[in-house]
PDB file of C-alpha atoms in Angstrom:
ATOM      1  CA  MET A 114    -162.987-104.381 -39.476  1.00  0.00           C
ATOM      2  CA  SER A 115    -160.681-104.512 -42.274  1.00  0.00           C
ATOM      3  CA  GLY A 116    -158.362-107.222 -42.940  1.00  0.00           C
ATOM      4  CA  PRO A 117    -155.091-108.223 -41.901  1.00  0.00           C
ATOM      5  CA  PRO A 118    -152.025-105.302 -43.449  1.00  0.00           C
ATOM      6  CA  PRO A 119    -149.918-106.488 -46.336  1.00  0.00           C
ATOM      7  CA  HIS A 120    -146.718-107.949 -43.936  1.00  0.00           C
ATOM      8  CA  PRO A 121    -148.562-108.005 -40.625  1.00  0.00           C
ATOM      9  CA  ARG A 122    -146.759-108.520 -37.547  1.00  0.00           C
ATOM     10  CA  LEU A 123    -148.035-112.073 -35.776  1.00  0.00           C
ATOM     11  CA  ALA A 124    -148.452-112.888 -32.137  1.00  0.00           C
ATOM     12  CA  PHE A 125    -148.561-117.568 -32.090  1.00  0.00           C
ATOM     13  CA  LEU A 126    -150.367-118.803 -29.454  1.00  0.00           C
ATOM     14  CA  ALA A 127    -150.251-122.083 -28.187  1.00  0.00           C
ATOM     15  CA  SER A 128    -152.534-124.844 -26.033  1.00  0.00           C
ATOM     16  CA  ASP A 129    -150.701-126.873 -23.605  1.00  0.00           C
ATOM     17  CA  ARG A 130    -150.079-129.680 -26.113  1.00  0.00           C
ATOM     18  CA  PRO A 131    -146.685-130.752 -27.794  1.00  0.00           C
ATOM     19  CA  GLU A 132    -147.582-130.495 -30.477  1.00  0.00           C
ATOM     20  CA  ALA A 133    -148.826-126.802 -30.320  1.00  0.00           C
ATOM     21  CA  GLN A 134    -145.704-125.736 -27.982  1.00  0.00           C
ATOM     22  CA  GLU A 135    -143.745-127.119 -30.875  1.00  0.00           C
ATOM     23  CA  ALA A 136    -145.401-125.726 -33.685  1.00  0.00           C
ATOM     24  CA  LYS A 137    -145.334-122.143 -32.117  1.00  0.00           C
ATOM     25  CA  ALA A 138    -141.588-122.613 -31.628  1.00  0.00           C
ATOM     26  CA  ALA A 139    -141.357-123.420 -35.183  1.00  0.00           C
ATOM     27  CA  LEU A 140    -143.045-120.385 -36.431  1.00  0.00           C
ATOM     28  CA  GLU A 141    -141.519-118.503 -34.446  1.00  0.00           C
ATOM     29  CA  ALA A 142    -138.189-119.133 -35.495  1.00  0.00           C
ATOM     30  CA  ARG A 143    -139.031-118.726 -38.896  1.00  0.00           C
ATOM     31  CA  TYR A 144    -141.700-115.925 -38.587  1.00  0.00           C
ATOM     32  CA  GLY A 145    -140.971-114.038 -36.122  1.00  0.00           C
ATOM     33  CA  ALA A 146    -142.517-113.161 -32.642  1.00  0.00           C
ATOM     34  CA  ALA A 147    -144.924-109.987 -31.635  1.00  0.00           C
ATOM     35  CA  THR A 148    -146.601-109.885 -28.552  1.00  0.00           C
ATOM     36  CA  GLN A 149    -150.179-109.400 -28.432  1.00  0.00           C
ATOM     37  CA  ASP A 150    -150.636-105.701 -27.945  1.00  0.00           C
ATOM     38  CA  GLU A 151    -148.138-105.439 -30.991  1.00  0.00           C
ATOM     39  CA  ALA A 152    -149.495-108.172 -33.197  1.00  0.00           C
ATOM     40  CA  ASP A 153    -151.815-107.340 -36.308  1.00  0.00           C
ATOM     41  CA  VAL A 154    -152.843-110.936 -36.206  1.00  0.00           C
ATOM     42  CA  VAL A 155    -152.701-113.580 -34.006  1.00  0.00           C
ATOM     43  CA  VAL A 156    -152.039-117.066 -34.257  1.00  0.00           C
ATOM     44  CA  ALA A 157    -153.841-120.249 -32.642  1.00  0.00           C
ATOM     45  CA  LEU A 158    -152.300-123.143 -32.324  1.00  0.00           C
ATOM     46  CA  GLY A 159    -154.181-125.718 -30.621  1.00  0.00           C
ATOM     47  CA  GLY A 160    -157.861-127.398 -31.397  1.00  0.00           C
ATOM     48  CA  ASP A 161    -161.634-125.436 -31.716  1.00  0.00           C
ATOM     49  CA  GLY A 162    -161.643-125.124 -27.439  1.00  0.00           C
ATOM     50  CA  PHE A 163    -158.007-123.332 -27.532  1.00  0.00           C
ATOM     51  CA  MET A 164    -159.373-121.058 -30.333  1.00  0.00           C
ATOM     52  CA  LEU A 165    -162.728-119.665 -28.528  1.00  0.00           C
ATOM     53  CA  GLU A 166    -160.101-119.427 -25.229  1.00  0.00           C
ATOM     54  CA  VAL A 167    -158.015-116.946 -27.557  1.00  0.00           C
ATOM     55  CA  LEU A 168    -161.384-114.975 -28.982  1.00  0.00           C
ATOM     56  CA  HIS A 169    -162.208-114.329 -25.164  1.00  0.00           C
ATOM     57  CA  GLN A 170    -159.285-113.604 -24.764  1.00  0.00           C
ATOM     58  CA  ASN A 171    -159.303-111.044 -27.506  1.00  0.00           C
ATOM     59  CA  LEU A 172    -162.726-109.271 -27.018  1.00  0.00           C
ATOM     60  CA  ALA A 173    -160.896-105.927 -26.123  1.00  0.00           C
ATOM     61  CA  THR A 174    -158.589-105.860 -28.889  1.00  0.00           C
ATOM     62  CA  ARG A 175    -160.637-107.493 -31.549  1.00  0.00           C
ATOM     63  CA  ARG A 176    -157.283-108.463 -33.161  1.00  0.00           C
ATOM     64  CA  PRO A 177    -158.045-111.026 -36.314  1.00  0.00           C
ATOM     65  CA  ILE A 178    -157.383-114.612 -35.350  1.00  0.00           C
ATOM     66  CA  TYR A 179    -156.164-117.030 -37.682  1.00  0.00           C
ATOM     67  CA  GLY A 180    -155.871-120.751 -36.685  1.00  0.00           C
ATOM     68  CA  MET A 181    -154.281-123.823 -37.189  1.00  0.00           C
ATOM     69  CA  ASN A 182    -155.204-127.261 -36.265  1.00  0.00           C
ATOM     70  CA  ARG A 183    -152.466-128.711 -33.739  1.00  0.00           C
ATOM     71  CA  GLY A 184    -155.437-129.353 -31.727  1.00  0.00           C
ATOM     72  CA  SER A 185    -157.931-132.541 -31.319  1.00  0.00           C
ATOM     73  CA  VAL A 186    -161.278-131.147 -33.000  1.00  0.00           C
ATOM     74  CA  GLY A 187    -160.308-128.774 -35.811  1.00  0.00           C
ATOM     75  CA  PHE A 188    -163.595-127.109 -37.509  1.00  0.00           C
ATOM     76  CA  LEU A 189    -162.361-123.469 -36.619  1.00  0.00           C
ATOM     77  CA  MET A 190    -158.722-123.917 -37.153  1.00  0.00           C
ATOM     78  CA  ASN A 191    -156.930-123.828 -40.438  1.00  0.00           C
ATOM     79  CA  ASP A 192    -154.450-126.974 -41.671  1.00  0.00           C
ATOM     80  CA  TYR A 193    -151.199-126.673 -40.061  1.00  0.00           C
ATOM     81  CA  ARG A 194    -148.676-125.909 -42.761  1.00  0.00           C
ATOM     82  CA  GLU A 195    -145.382-123.484 -41.377  1.00  0.00           C
ATOM     83  CA  ASP A 196    -144.726-122.936 -45.560  1.00  0.00           C
ATOM     84  CA  GLY A 197    -146.724-119.966 -46.411  1.00  0.00           C
ATOM     85  CA  LEU A 198    -147.766-118.636 -43.624  1.00  0.00           C
ATOM     86  CA  LEU A 199    -148.014-114.945 -44.629  1.00  0.00           C
ATOM     87  CA  GLU A 200    -149.152-115.526 -48.180  1.00  0.00           C
ATOM     88  CA  ARG A 201    -151.875-117.659 -46.637  1.00  0.00           C
ATOM     89  CA  ILE A 202    -153.200-115.038 -43.894  1.00  0.00           C
ATOM     90  CA  ALA A 203    -153.325-112.187 -47.041  1.00  0.00           C
ATOM     91  CA  ALA A 204    -155.290-114.263 -48.672  1.00  0.00           C
ATOM     92  CA  ALA A 205    -157.410-115.223 -46.443  1.00  0.00           C
ATOM     93  CA  GLU A 206    -161.404-114.844 -46.202  1.00  0.00           C
ATOM     94  CA  LEU A 207    -162.875-113.124 -43.060  1.00  0.00           C
ATOM     95  CA  SER A 208    -165.655-114.349 -41.140  1.00  0.00           C
ATOM     96  CA  HIS A 209    -166.975-111.584 -38.293  1.00  0.00           C
ATOM     97  CA  ILE A 210    -169.155-112.987 -34.778  1.00  0.00           C
ATOM     98  CA  HIS A 211    -170.927-111.656 -33.076  1.00  0.00           C
ATOM     99  CA  PRO A 212    -170.828-112.958 -29.162  1.00  0.00           C
ATOM    100  CA  LEU A 213    -173.668-113.541 -26.993  1.00  0.00           C
ATOM    101  CA  ARG A 214    -174.725-111.589 -23.594  1.00  0.00           C
ATOM    102  CA  MET A 215    -175.684-113.389 -20.614  1.00  0.00           C
ATOM    103  CA  ARG A 216    -177.073-112.108 -18.068  1.00  0.00           C
ATOM    104  CA  ALA A 217    -178.217-114.734 -14.719  1.00  0.00           C
ATOM    105  CA  GLU A 218    -179.751-114.014 -11.515  1.00  0.00           C
ATOM    106  CA  ASP A 219    -178.828-116.399  -8.923  1.00  0.00           C
ATOM    107  CA  ALA A 220    -181.121-118.121  -6.367  1.00  0.00           C
ATOM    108  CA  GLY A 221    -179.764-115.827  -3.736  1.00  0.00           C
ATOM    109  CA  GLY A 222    -180.386-112.567  -6.117  1.00  0.00           C
ATOM    110  CA  ALA A 223    -176.682-112.009  -7.316  1.00  0.00           C
ATOM    111  CA  GLU A 224    -176.598-110.984 -10.720  1.00  0.00           C
ATOM    112  CA  HIS A 225    -173.699-112.589 -12.871  1.00  0.00           C
ATOM    113  CA  GLU A 226    -172.956-111.548 -16.450  1.00  0.00           C
ATOM    114  CA  ALA A 227    -170.511-113.292 -19.223  1.00  0.00           C
ATOM    115  CA  LEU A 228    -170.172-113.810 -22.555  1.00  0.00           C
ATOM    116  CA  ALA A 229    -169.916-116.423 -25.256  1.00  0.00           C
ATOM    117  CA  ILE A 230    -168.861-117.166 -28.515  1.00  0.00           C
ATOM    118  CA  ASN A 231    -170.778-120.439 -29.171  1.00  0.00           C
ATOM    119  CA  GLU A 232    -173.648-120.712 -26.798  1.00  0.00           C
ATOM    120  CA  VAL A 233    -175.491-120.467 -23.285  1.00  0.00           C
ATOM    121  CA  SER A 234    -176.955-123.138 -22.221  1.00  0.00           C
ATOM    122  CA  LEU A 235    -178.823-124.312 -19.341  1.00  0.00           C
ATOM    123  CA  LEU A 236    -178.052-127.985 -17.617  1.00  0.00           C
ATOM    124  CA  ARG A 237    -180.027-129.430 -14.927  1.00  0.00           C
ATOM    125  CA  GLU A 238    -177.586-129.977 -11.767  1.00  0.00           C
ATOM    126  CA  THR A 239    -179.179-133.407 -10.055  1.00  0.00           C
ATOM    127  CA  ARG A 240    -180.611-136.407 -10.780  1.00  0.00           C
ATOM    128  CA  GLN A 241    -184.435-134.169 -11.136  1.00  0.00           C
ATOM    129  CA  THR A 242    -185.331-132.631 -14.851  1.00  0.00           C
ATOM    130  CA  ALA A 243    -185.245-129.086 -14.785  1.00  0.00           C
ATOM    131  CA  LYS A 244    -188.605-127.151 -15.713  1.00  0.00           C
ATOM    132  CA  LEU A 245    -188.155-123.764 -18.156  1.00  0.00           C
ATOM    133  CA  ARG A 246    -190.511-121.287 -18.299  1.00  0.00           C
ATOM    134  CA  ILE A 247    -189.334-119.654 -22.054  1.00  0.00           C
ATOM    135  CA  LEU A 248    -189.988-115.548 -22.884  1.00  0.00           C
ATOM    136  CA  ILE A 249    -189.019-114.088 -26.390  1.00  0.00           C
ATOM    137  CA  ASP A 250    -189.381-110.602 -25.945  1.00  0.00           C
ATOM    138  CA  GLY A 251    -191.099-110.752 -22.762  1.00  0.00           C
ATOM    139  CA  ARG A 252    -193.814-113.016 -24.256  1.00  0.00           C
ATOM    140  CA  PRO A 253    -193.970-116.266 -22.679  1.00  0.00           C
ATOM    141  CA  ARG A 254    -193.957-118.658 -25.733  1.00  0.00           C
ATOM    142  CA  LEU A 255    -193.504-121.652 -23.921  1.00  0.00           C
ATOM    143  CA  ALA A 256    -195.100-122.198 -20.863  1.00  0.00           C
ATOM    144  CA  GLU A 257    -193.517-125.870 -19.392  1.00  0.00           C
ATOM    145  CA  LEU A 258    -190.201-126.786 -20.870  1.00  0.00           C
ATOM    146  CA  ILE A 259    -189.363-130.075 -19.190  1.00  0.00           C
ATOM    147  CA  CYS A 260    -185.877-131.037 -20.204  1.00  0.00           C
ATOM    148  CA  ASP A 261    -182.307-131.939 -18.877  1.00  0.00           C
ATOM    149  CA  GLY A 262    -181.543-128.602 -20.532  1.00  0.00           C
ATOM    150  CA  ALA A 263    -181.619-125.796 -23.104  1.00  0.00           C
ATOM    151  CA  MET A 264    -179.563-123.439 -25.125  1.00  0.00           C
ATOM    152  CA  VAL A 265    -178.806-120.466 -27.505  1.00  0.00           C
ATOM    153  CA  ALA A 266    -176.502-120.872 -29.950  1.00  0.00           C
ATOM    154  CA  THR A 267    -175.068-118.528 -32.270  1.00  0.00           C
ATOM    155  CA  PRO A 268    -174.059-119.426 -35.717  1.00  0.00           C
ATOM    156  CA  ALA A 269    -170.315-119.903 -35.108  1.00  0.00           C
ATOM    157  CA  GLY A 270    -171.614-122.060 -32.166  1.00  0.00           C
ATOM    158  CA  SER A 271    -174.261-124.276 -33.911  1.00  0.00           C
ATOM    159  CA  THR A 272    -171.905-126.997 -35.058  1.00  0.00           C
ATOM    160  CA  ALA A 273    -170.717-127.720 -31.519  1.00  0.00           C
ATOM    161  CA  TYR A 274    -173.126-128.550 -28.733  1.00  0.00           C
ATOM    162  CA  ASN A 275    -175.996-127.387 -30.642  1.00  0.00           C
ATOM    163  CA  LEU A 276    -175.117-129.444 -33.447  1.00  0.00           C
ATOM    164  CA  SER A 277    -174.855-132.444 -31.158  1.00  0.00           C
ATOM    165  CA  ALA A 278    -178.044-131.752 -29.180  1.00  0.00           C
ATOM    166  CA  HIS A 279    -179.644-132.254 -32.745  1.00  0.00           C
ATOM    167  CA  GLY A 280    -180.158-128.350 -33.273  1.00  0.00           C
ATOM    168  CA  PRO A 281    -179.912-126.961 -36.978  1.00  0.00           C
ATOM    169  CA  ILE A 282    -176.296-125.870 -38.278  1.00  0.00           C
ATOM    170  CA  ILE A 283    -176.908-122.027 -39.062  1.00  0.00           C
ATOM    171  CA  PRO A 284    -175.526-120.076 -41.978  1.00  0.00           C
ATOM    172  CA  ILE A 285    -172.406-118.072 -40.718  1.00  0.00           C
ATOM    173  CA  ASP A 286    -173.881-114.326 -42.099  1.00  0.00           C
ATOM    174  CA  ALA A 287    -177.813-115.649 -41.534  1.00  0.00           C
ATOM    175  CA  GLN A 288    -178.617-113.274 -38.679  1.00  0.00           C
ATOM    176  CA  VAL A 289    -180.493-115.985 -37.231  1.00  0.00           C
ATOM    177  CA  LEU A 290    -180.357-117.869 -33.260  1.00  0.00           C
ATOM    178  CA  ALA A 291    -180.680-121.236 -32.772  1.00  0.00           C
ATOM    179  CA  LEU A 292    -182.996-122.243 -28.960  1.00  0.00           C
ATOM    180  CA  THR A 293    -182.374-126.045 -28.690  1.00  0.00           C
ATOM    181  CA  PRO A 294    -183.963-128.187 -26.368  1.00  0.00           C
ATOM    182  CA  ILE A 295    -181.163-130.853 -24.251  1.00  0.00           C
ATOM    183  CA  SER A 296    -183.153-133.994 -23.939  1.00  0.00           C
ATOM    184  CA  ALA A 297    -187.068-132.686 -23.804  1.00  0.00           C
ATOM    185  CA  PHE A 298    -189.049-134.791 -21.713  1.00  0.00           C
ATOM    186  CA  ARG A 299    -192.054-132.401 -22.326  1.00  0.00           C
ATOM    187  CA  PRO A 300    -193.367-131.675 -24.531  1.00  0.00           C
ATOM    188  CA  ARG A 301    -191.615-134.398 -26.617  1.00  0.00           C
ATOM    189  CA  ARG A 302    -192.028-133.536 -29.993  1.00  0.00           C
ATOM    190  CA  TRP A 303    -190.461-129.971 -29.344  1.00  0.00           C
ATOM    191  CA  ARG A 304    -187.599-129.786 -30.971  1.00  0.00           C
ATOM    192  CA  GLY A 305    -186.336-126.296 -30.153  1.00  0.00           C
ATOM    193  CA  ALA A 306    -186.426-122.645 -32.284  1.00  0.00           C
ATOM    194  CA  LEU A 307    -184.578-120.658 -35.035  1.00  0.00           C
ATOM    195  CA  LEU A 308    -185.086-116.913 -33.712  1.00  0.00           C
ATOM    196  CA  SER A 309    -183.665-113.236 -35.481  1.00  0.00           C
ATOM    197  CA  HIS A 310    -180.437-112.241 -33.697  1.00  0.00           C
ATOM    198  CA  ARG A 311    -182.009-109.260 -32.442  1.00  0.00           C
ATOM    199  CA  ALA A 312    -184.396-111.493 -29.968  1.00  0.00           C
ATOM    200  CA  LYS A 313    -184.079-111.612 -26.133  1.00  0.00           C
ATOM    201  CA  VAL A 314    -184.912-115.345 -25.052  1.00  0.00           C
ATOM    202  CA  THR A 315    -185.241-115.481 -20.937  1.00  0.00           C
ATOM    203  CA  PHE A 316    -185.399-118.686 -19.359  1.00  0.00           C
ATOM    204  CA  GLU A 317    -187.389-118.574 -15.934  1.00  0.00           C
ATOM    205  CA  ILE A 318    -186.770-121.542 -13.923  1.00  0.00           C
ATOM    206  CA  LEU A 319    -189.772-123.315 -12.390  1.00  0.00           C
ATOM    207  CA  GLU A 320    -189.532-125.446  -8.856  1.00  0.00           C
ATOM    208  CA  ALA A 321    -186.061-123.848  -8.845  1.00  0.00           C
ATOM    209  CA  ASP A 322    -185.328-125.051  -4.864  1.00  0.00           C
ATOM    210  CA  LYS A 323    -185.944-128.601  -6.034  1.00  0.00           C
ATOM    211  CA  ARG A 324    -185.091-128.942  -9.457  1.00  0.00           C
ATOM    212  CA  PRO A 325    -181.300-126.491  -9.430  1.00  0.00           C
ATOM    213  CA  VAL A 326    -179.805-125.556 -12.809  1.00  0.00           C
ATOM    214  CA  SER A 327    -176.937-124.017 -13.740  1.00  0.00           C
ATOM    215  CA  ALA A 328    -176.303-121.598 -16.454  1.00  0.00           C
ATOM    216  CA  VAL A 329    -172.950-121.640 -18.825  1.00  0.00           C
ATOM    217  CA  ALA A 330    -171.760-119.514 -20.731  1.00  0.00           C
ATOM    218  CA  ASP A 331    -168.717-121.143 -23.074  1.00  0.00           C
ATOM    219  CA  ASN A 332    -166.399-121.594 -20.032  1.00  0.00           C
ATOM    220  CA  VAL A 333    -168.843-119.397 -17.342  1.00  0.00           C
ATOM    221  CA  GLU A 334    -170.895-121.337 -15.087  1.00  0.00           C
ATOM    222  CA  VAL A 335    -173.439-119.759 -12.866  1.00  0.00           C
ATOM    223  CA  ARG A 336    -175.169-122.034 -10.166  1.00  0.00           C
ATOM    224  CA  ASN A 337    -178.452-122.329  -8.881  1.00  0.00           C
ATOM    225  CA  VAL A 338    -180.220-119.602 -11.174  1.00  0.00           C
ATOM    226  CA  VAL A 339    -183.279-118.240 -11.304  1.00  0.00           C
ATOM    227  CA  ARG A 340    -183.717-115.914 -14.358  1.00  0.00           C
ATOM    228  CA  VAL A 341    -181.178-116.092 -17.305  1.00  0.00           C
ATOM    229  CA  GLU A 342    -181.528-113.810 -20.540  1.00  0.00           C
ATOM    230  CA  VAL A 343    -179.607-114.178 -23.430  1.00  0.00           C
ATOM    231  CA  VAL A 344    -179.264-111.634 -26.464  1.00  0.00           C
ATOM    232  CA  GLU A 345    -176.292-111.095 -28.910  1.00  0.00           C
ATOM    233  CA  ASP A 346    -174.052-108.093 -28.744  1.00  0.00           C
ATOM    234  CA  ARG A 347    -173.803-106.503 -32.253  1.00  0.00           C
ATOM    235  CA  SER A 348    -171.335-103.718 -30.628  1.00  0.00           C
ATOM    236  CA  ILE A 349    -168.492-106.549 -30.466  1.00  0.00           C
ATOM    237  CA  SER A 350    -167.458-107.845 -33.964  1.00  0.00           C
ATOM    238  CA  LEU A 351    -164.805-110.387 -33.572  1.00  0.00           C
ATOM    239  CA  VAL A 352    -162.527-111.582 -36.783  1.00  0.00           C
ATOM    240  CA  MET A 353    -161.593-114.935 -37.549  1.00  0.00           C
ATOM    241  CA  LEU A 354    -159.358-115.746 -40.704  1.00  0.00           C
ATOM    242  CA  PHE A 355    -159.686-118.367 -42.978  1.00  0.00           C
ATOM    243  CA  ASP A 356    -157.981-120.195 -45.604  1.00  0.00           C
ATOM    244  CA  ALA A 357    -159.600-118.764 -49.277  1.00  0.00           C
ATOM    245  CA  GLY A 358    -162.193-121.333 -50.501  1.00  0.00           C
ATOM    246  CA  ARG A 359    -162.241-123.025 -46.844  1.00  0.00           C
ATOM    247  CA  SER A 360    -164.180-119.890 -45.611  1.00  0.00           C
ATOM    248  CA  LEU A 361    -166.077-120.613 -42.489  1.00  0.00           C
ATOM    249  CA  GLU A 362    -169.089-120.011 -44.776  1.00  0.00           C
ATOM    250  CA  GLU A 363    -168.216-123.278 -46.628  1.00  0.00           C
ATOM    251  CA  ARG A 364    -167.412-125.329 -43.809  1.00  0.00           C
ATOM    252  CA  MET A 365    -170.869-124.917 -42.196  1.00  0.00           C
ATOM    253  CA  LEU A 366    -172.621-125.170 -45.840  1.00  0.00           C
ATOM    254  CA  ALA A 367    -170.315-128.559 -46.411  1.00  0.00           C
ATOM    255  CA  GLU A 368    -171.293-129.890 -42.805  1.00  0.00           C
ATOM    256  CA  GLN A 369    -174.672-130.262 -43.821  1.00  0.00           C
ATOM    257  CA  PHE A 370    -174.088-132.835 -46.157  1.00  0.00           C
ATOM    258  CA  GLN A 371    -171.951-134.853 -44.722  1.00  0.00           C
ATOM    259  CA  ALA A 372    -173.082-138.657 -44.506  1.00  0.00           C
TER     260      ALA A 372
END
């Protein structure tokens, strides 16, 4: 997908935070207010969580999203300024991201499907640790992982939950996924794996009755799962816009050199 036209129509979306709502009113008064259906670019005002919401809202339309930070965490957002917005968007650098598609089967045999822009995570539901078997492209790679959980993260999501679980930061164009354990107990020294973006990751939940596990694709949770498959869906390409010199690639590189 190419970038926005020279004089884009803008739709402003804001989180519930007062500062985001105030920014929305000020920007609409200055630049006009198109609907999402009319807009060439969607401007998201909030934090990273709100950016994920807006990306999910635009999975079908695939309109470019330009975020400005009016929240608490703004790794995926540009700095907030009212002046020069059209010029900033015109000069913006594009980052293309592809979501993960989760297919989960629960203990009752029902199948569930959801998309995740950041990660698909499996989490224990009780005090009992989870027991997982991990297969890559149908081949068993880890017969038993005893843990609090595990996740598959996209490059865009590698600086979020994945990083807090000591997973690697992945360059946005690396065509790699991170498979990261959450508080692994056995094997204690296993720190996860880097996988091709074409890999299909399958989790089989062992002792599911005794050790129930939930699967979460961004904000969609499926409880009491017995099997979860995760693949990257490259038929969907979302476009995020970042100020010149502050691309997502640059941010992720800089994050690796933080003290």
